[in-house]
PDB file of C-alpha atoms in Angstrom:
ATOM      1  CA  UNK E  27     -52.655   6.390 -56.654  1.00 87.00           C
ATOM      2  CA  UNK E  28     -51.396   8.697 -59.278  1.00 92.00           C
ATOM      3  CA  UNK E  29     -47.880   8.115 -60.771  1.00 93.00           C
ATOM      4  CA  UNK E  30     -45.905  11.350 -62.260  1.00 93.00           C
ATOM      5  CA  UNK E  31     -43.665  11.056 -64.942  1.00 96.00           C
ATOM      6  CA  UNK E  32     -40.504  12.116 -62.811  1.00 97.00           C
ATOM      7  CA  UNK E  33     -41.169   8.524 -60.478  1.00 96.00           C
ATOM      8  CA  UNK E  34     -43.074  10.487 -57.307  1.00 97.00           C
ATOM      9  CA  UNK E  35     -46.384   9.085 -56.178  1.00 97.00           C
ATOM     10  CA  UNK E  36     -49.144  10.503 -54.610  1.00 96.00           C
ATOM     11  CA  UNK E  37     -51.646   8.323 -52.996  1.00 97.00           C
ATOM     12  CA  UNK E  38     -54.887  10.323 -51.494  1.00 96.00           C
ATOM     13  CA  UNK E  39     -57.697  12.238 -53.159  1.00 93.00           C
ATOM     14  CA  UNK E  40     -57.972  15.080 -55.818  1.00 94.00           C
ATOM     15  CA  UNK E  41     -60.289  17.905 -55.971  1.00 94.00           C
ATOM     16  CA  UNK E  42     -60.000  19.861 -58.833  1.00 93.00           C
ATOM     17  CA  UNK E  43     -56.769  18.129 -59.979  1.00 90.00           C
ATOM     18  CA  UNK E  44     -55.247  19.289 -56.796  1.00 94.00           C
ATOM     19  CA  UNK E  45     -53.908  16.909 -53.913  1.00 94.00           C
ATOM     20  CA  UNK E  46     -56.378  17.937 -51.043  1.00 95.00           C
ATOM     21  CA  UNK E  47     -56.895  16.596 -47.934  1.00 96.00           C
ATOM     22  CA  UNK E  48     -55.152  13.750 -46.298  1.00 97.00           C
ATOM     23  CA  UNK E  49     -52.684  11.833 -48.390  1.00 97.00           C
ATOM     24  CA  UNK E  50     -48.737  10.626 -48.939  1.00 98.00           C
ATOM     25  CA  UNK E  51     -46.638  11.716 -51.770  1.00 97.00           C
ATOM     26  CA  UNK E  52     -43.625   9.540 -52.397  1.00 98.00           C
ATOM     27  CA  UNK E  53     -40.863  11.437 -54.140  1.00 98.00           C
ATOM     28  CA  UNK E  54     -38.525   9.020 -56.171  1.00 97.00           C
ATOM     29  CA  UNK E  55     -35.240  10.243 -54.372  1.00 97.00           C
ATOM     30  CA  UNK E  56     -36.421   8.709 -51.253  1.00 97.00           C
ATOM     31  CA  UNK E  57     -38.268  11.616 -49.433  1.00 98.00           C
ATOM     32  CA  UNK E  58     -41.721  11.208 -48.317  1.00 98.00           C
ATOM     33  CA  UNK E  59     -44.552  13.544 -46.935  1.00 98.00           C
ATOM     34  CA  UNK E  60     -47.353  12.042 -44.975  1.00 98.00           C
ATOM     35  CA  UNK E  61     -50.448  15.037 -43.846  1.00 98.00           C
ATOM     36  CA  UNK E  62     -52.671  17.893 -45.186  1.00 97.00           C
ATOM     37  CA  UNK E  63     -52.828  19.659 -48.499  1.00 97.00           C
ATOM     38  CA  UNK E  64     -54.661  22.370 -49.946  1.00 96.00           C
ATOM     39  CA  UNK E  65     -54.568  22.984 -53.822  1.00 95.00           C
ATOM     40  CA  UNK E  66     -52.023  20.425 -54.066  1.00 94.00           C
ATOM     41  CA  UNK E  67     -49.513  21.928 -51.371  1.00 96.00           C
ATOM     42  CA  UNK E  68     -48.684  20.729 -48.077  1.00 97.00           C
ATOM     43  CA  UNK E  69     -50.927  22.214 -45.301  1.00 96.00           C
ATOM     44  CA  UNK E  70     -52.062  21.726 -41.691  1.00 97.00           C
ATOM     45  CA  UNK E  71     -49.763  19.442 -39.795  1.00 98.00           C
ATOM     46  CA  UNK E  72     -47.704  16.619 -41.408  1.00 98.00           C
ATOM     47  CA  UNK E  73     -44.162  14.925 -41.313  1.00 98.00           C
ATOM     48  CA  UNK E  74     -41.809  15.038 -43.877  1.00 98.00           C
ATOM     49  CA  UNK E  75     -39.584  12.411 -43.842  1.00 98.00           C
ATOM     50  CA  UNK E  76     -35.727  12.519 -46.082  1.00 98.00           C
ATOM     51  CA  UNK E  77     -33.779  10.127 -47.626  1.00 97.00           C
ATOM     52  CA  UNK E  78     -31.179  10.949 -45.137  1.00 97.00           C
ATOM     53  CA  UNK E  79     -33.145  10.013 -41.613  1.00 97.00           C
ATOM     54  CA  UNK E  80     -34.166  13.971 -41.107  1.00 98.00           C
ATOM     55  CA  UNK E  81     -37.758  14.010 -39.877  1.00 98.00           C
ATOM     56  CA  UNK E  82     -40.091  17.027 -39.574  1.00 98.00           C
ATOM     57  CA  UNK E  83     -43.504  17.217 -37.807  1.00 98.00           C
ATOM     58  CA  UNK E  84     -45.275  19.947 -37.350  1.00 98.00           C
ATOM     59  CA  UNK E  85     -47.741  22.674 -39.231  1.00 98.00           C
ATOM     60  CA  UNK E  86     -47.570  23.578 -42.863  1.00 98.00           C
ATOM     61  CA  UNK E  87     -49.055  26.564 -44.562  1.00 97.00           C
ATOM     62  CA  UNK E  88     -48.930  26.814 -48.246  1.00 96.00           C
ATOM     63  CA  UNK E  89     -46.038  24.206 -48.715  1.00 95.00           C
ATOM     64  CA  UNK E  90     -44.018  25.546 -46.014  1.00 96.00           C
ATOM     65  CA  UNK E  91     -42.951  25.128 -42.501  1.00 97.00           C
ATOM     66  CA  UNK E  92     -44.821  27.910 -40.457  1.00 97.00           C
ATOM     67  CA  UNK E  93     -45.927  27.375 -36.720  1.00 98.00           C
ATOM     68  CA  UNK E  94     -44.701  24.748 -34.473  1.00 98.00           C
ATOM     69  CA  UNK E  95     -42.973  21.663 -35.414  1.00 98.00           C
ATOM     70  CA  UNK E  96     -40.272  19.638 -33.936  1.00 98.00           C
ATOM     71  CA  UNK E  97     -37.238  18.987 -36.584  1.00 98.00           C
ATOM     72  CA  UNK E  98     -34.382  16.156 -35.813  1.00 98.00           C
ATOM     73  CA  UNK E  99     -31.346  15.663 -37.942  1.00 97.00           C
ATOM     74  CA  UNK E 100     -30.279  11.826 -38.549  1.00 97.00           C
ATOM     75  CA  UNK E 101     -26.705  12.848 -36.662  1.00 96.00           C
ATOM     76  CA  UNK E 102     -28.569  13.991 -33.237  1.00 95.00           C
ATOM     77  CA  UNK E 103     -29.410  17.509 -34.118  1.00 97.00           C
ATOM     78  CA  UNK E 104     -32.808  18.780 -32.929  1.00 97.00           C
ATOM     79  CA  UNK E 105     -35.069  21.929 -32.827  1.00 98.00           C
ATOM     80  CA  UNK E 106     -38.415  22.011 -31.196  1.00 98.00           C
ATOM     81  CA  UNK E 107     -40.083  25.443 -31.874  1.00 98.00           C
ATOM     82  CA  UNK E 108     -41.714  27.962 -34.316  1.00 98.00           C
ATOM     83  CA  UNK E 109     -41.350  27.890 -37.816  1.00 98.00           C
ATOM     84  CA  UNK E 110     -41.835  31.006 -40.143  1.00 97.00           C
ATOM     85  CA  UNK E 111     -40.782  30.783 -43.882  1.00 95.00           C
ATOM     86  CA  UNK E 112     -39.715  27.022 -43.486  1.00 95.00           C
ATOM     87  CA  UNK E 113     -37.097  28.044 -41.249  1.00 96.00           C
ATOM     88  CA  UNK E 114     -36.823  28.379 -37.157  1.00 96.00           C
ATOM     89  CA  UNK E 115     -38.173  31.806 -36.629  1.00 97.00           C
ATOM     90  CA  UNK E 116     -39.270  32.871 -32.893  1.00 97.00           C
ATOM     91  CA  UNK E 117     -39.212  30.936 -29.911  1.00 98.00           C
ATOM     92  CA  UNK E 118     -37.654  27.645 -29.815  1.00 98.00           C
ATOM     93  CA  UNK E 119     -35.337  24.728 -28.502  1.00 98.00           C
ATOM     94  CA  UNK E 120     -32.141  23.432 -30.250  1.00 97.00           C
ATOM     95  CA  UNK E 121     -29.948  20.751 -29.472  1.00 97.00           C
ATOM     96  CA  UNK E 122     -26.865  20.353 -30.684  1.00 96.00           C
ATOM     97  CA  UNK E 123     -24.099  17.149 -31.362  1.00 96.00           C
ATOM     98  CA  UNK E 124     -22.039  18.192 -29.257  1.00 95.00           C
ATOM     99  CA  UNK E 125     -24.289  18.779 -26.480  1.00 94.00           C
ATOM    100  CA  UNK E 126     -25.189  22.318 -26.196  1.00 97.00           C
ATOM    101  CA  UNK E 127     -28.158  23.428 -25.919  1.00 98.00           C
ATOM    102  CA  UNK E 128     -29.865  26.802 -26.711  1.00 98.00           C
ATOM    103  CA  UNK E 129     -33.892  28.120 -25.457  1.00 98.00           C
ATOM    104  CA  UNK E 130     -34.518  31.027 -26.725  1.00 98.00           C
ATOM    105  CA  UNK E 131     -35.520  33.228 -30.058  1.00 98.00           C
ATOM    106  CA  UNK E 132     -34.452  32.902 -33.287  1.00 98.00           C
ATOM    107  CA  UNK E 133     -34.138  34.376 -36.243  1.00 96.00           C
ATOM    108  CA  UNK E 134     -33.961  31.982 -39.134  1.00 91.00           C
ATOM    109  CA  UNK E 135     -31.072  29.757 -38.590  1.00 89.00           C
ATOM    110  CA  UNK E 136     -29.352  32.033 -36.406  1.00 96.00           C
ATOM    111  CA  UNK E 137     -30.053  33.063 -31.897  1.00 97.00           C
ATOM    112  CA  UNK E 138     -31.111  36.073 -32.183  1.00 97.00           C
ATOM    113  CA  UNK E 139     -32.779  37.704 -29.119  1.00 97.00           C
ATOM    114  CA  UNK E 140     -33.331  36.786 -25.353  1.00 98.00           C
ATOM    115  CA  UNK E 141     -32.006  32.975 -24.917  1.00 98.00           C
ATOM    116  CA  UNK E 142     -29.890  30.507 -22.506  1.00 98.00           C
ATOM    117  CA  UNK E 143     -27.253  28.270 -23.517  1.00 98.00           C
ATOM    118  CA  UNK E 144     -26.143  25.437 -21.996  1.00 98.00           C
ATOM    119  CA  UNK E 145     -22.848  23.636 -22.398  1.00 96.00           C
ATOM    120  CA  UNK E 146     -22.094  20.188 -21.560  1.00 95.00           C
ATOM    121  CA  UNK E 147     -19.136  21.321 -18.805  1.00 95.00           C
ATOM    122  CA  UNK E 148     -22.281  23.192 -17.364  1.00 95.00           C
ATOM    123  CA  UNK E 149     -21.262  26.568 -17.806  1.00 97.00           C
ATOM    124  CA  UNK E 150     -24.623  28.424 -18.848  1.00 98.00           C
ATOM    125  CA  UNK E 151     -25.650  31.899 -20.150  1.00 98.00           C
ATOM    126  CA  UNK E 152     -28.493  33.981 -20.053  1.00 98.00           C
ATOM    127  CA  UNK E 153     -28.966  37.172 -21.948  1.00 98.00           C
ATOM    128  CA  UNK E 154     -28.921  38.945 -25.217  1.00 98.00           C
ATOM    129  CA  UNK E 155     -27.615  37.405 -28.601  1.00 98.00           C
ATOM    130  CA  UNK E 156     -27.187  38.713 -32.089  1.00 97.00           C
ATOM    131  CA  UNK E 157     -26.498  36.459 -34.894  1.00 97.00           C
ATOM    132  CA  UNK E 158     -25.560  33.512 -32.855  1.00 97.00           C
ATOM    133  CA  UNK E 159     -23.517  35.283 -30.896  1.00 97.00           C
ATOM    134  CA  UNK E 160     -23.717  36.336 -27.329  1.00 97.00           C
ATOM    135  CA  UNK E 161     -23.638  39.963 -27.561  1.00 96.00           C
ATOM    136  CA  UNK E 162     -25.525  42.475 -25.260  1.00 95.00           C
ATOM    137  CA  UNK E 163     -25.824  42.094 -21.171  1.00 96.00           C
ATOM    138  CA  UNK E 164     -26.046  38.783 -19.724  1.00 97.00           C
ATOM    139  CA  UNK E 165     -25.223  36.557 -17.465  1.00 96.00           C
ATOM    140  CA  UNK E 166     -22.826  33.876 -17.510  1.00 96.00           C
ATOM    141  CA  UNK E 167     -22.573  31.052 -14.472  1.00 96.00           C
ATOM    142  CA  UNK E 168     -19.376  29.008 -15.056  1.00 95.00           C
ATOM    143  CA  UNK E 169     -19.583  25.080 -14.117  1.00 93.00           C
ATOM    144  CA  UNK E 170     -17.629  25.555 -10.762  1.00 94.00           C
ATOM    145  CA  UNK E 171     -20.736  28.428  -9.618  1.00 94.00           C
ATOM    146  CA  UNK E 172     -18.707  31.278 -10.447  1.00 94.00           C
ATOM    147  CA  UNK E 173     -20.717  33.904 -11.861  1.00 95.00           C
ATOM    148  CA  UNK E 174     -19.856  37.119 -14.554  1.00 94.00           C
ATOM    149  CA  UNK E 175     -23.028  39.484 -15.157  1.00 95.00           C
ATOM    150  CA  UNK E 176     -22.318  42.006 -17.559  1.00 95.00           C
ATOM    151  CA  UNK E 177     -21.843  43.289 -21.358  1.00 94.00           C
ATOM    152  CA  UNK E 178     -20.505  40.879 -24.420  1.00 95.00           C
ATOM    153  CA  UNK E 179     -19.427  41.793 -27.795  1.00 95.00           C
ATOM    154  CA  UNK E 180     -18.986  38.847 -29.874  1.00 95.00           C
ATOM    155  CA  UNK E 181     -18.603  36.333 -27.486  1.00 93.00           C
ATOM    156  CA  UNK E 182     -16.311  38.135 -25.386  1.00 93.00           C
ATOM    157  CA  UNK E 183     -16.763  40.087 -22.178  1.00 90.00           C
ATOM    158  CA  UNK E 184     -17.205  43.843 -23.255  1.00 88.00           C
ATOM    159  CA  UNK E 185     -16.401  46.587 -20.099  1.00 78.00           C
ATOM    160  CA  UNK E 186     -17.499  46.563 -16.730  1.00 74.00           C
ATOM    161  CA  UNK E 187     -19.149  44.017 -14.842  1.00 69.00           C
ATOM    162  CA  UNK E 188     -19.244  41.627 -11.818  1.00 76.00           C
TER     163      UNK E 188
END
């Protein structure tokens, strides 16, 4: 067990004064990492685990999330996916509070790309976004069956379509 002078704990081994291997380090906030490091960073797979009830599992390169993991938010949130940079980058799953639900790329935080979203009255769409919106051709089936294929700009039907 080593002890740092800011109140985190690490308990695993050292190789060349670097956390490597398996181990846990404690931070004194209440956050807590449990998994892989190399040179004293987190790497491979591991879950981080915040003083809030957030959880992460997944891979870790250099400190970072990068690859797949599965994040859930201690209010219901949830993404499933790939991580690049520690953030959702590629394809992946989100679930929101309120019910939605997106599959689809990302970029960052934001859809960006080919995806379907679900609402909880049932109306779904499938097609282009851009920053979290739904913009580009698509299709959208309402709850009741009825169906709109066509263009969107910002959310919003855009020209022609059936």
């Amino acid at each position: 067990v080593f002890m740092y002078s800011n109140g985190d704990k690490y308990f695993g081994t050292f190789v060349e004064s670097y956390a490597q291997g398996m181990g846990q380090y404690f931070y004194s906030d209440g956050r807590k990492y449990t998994g892989y490091f190399a040179k004293g960073l987190y790497s491979g797979l591991g879950e981080f685990l915040w003083a809030n009830g957030n959880t992460f599992y997944g891979e870790f390169v250099a400190g970072v999330k990068e690859g797949m993991g599965h994040f859930e938010s201690a209010t219901g949130e949830s993404y499933t996916g790939h991580y690049k940079h520690d953030m959702p980058w590629g394809l992946g799953e989100f679930t929101y509070i309120d019910g939605n639900k997106y599959c689809g790329d990302f970029e960052g935080k934001l859809r960006h790309g080919i995806g379907e979203y679900t609402y909880p009255n049932e109306d779904v769409f499938i097609g282009q976004f851009a920053n979290s919106l739904i913009h580009g051709c698509g299709l959208y089936t309402y709850g009741s069956g009825r169906t709109y294929t066509g263009k969107f700009l910002h959310n919003k039907r855009e020209g022609c379509g059936e």
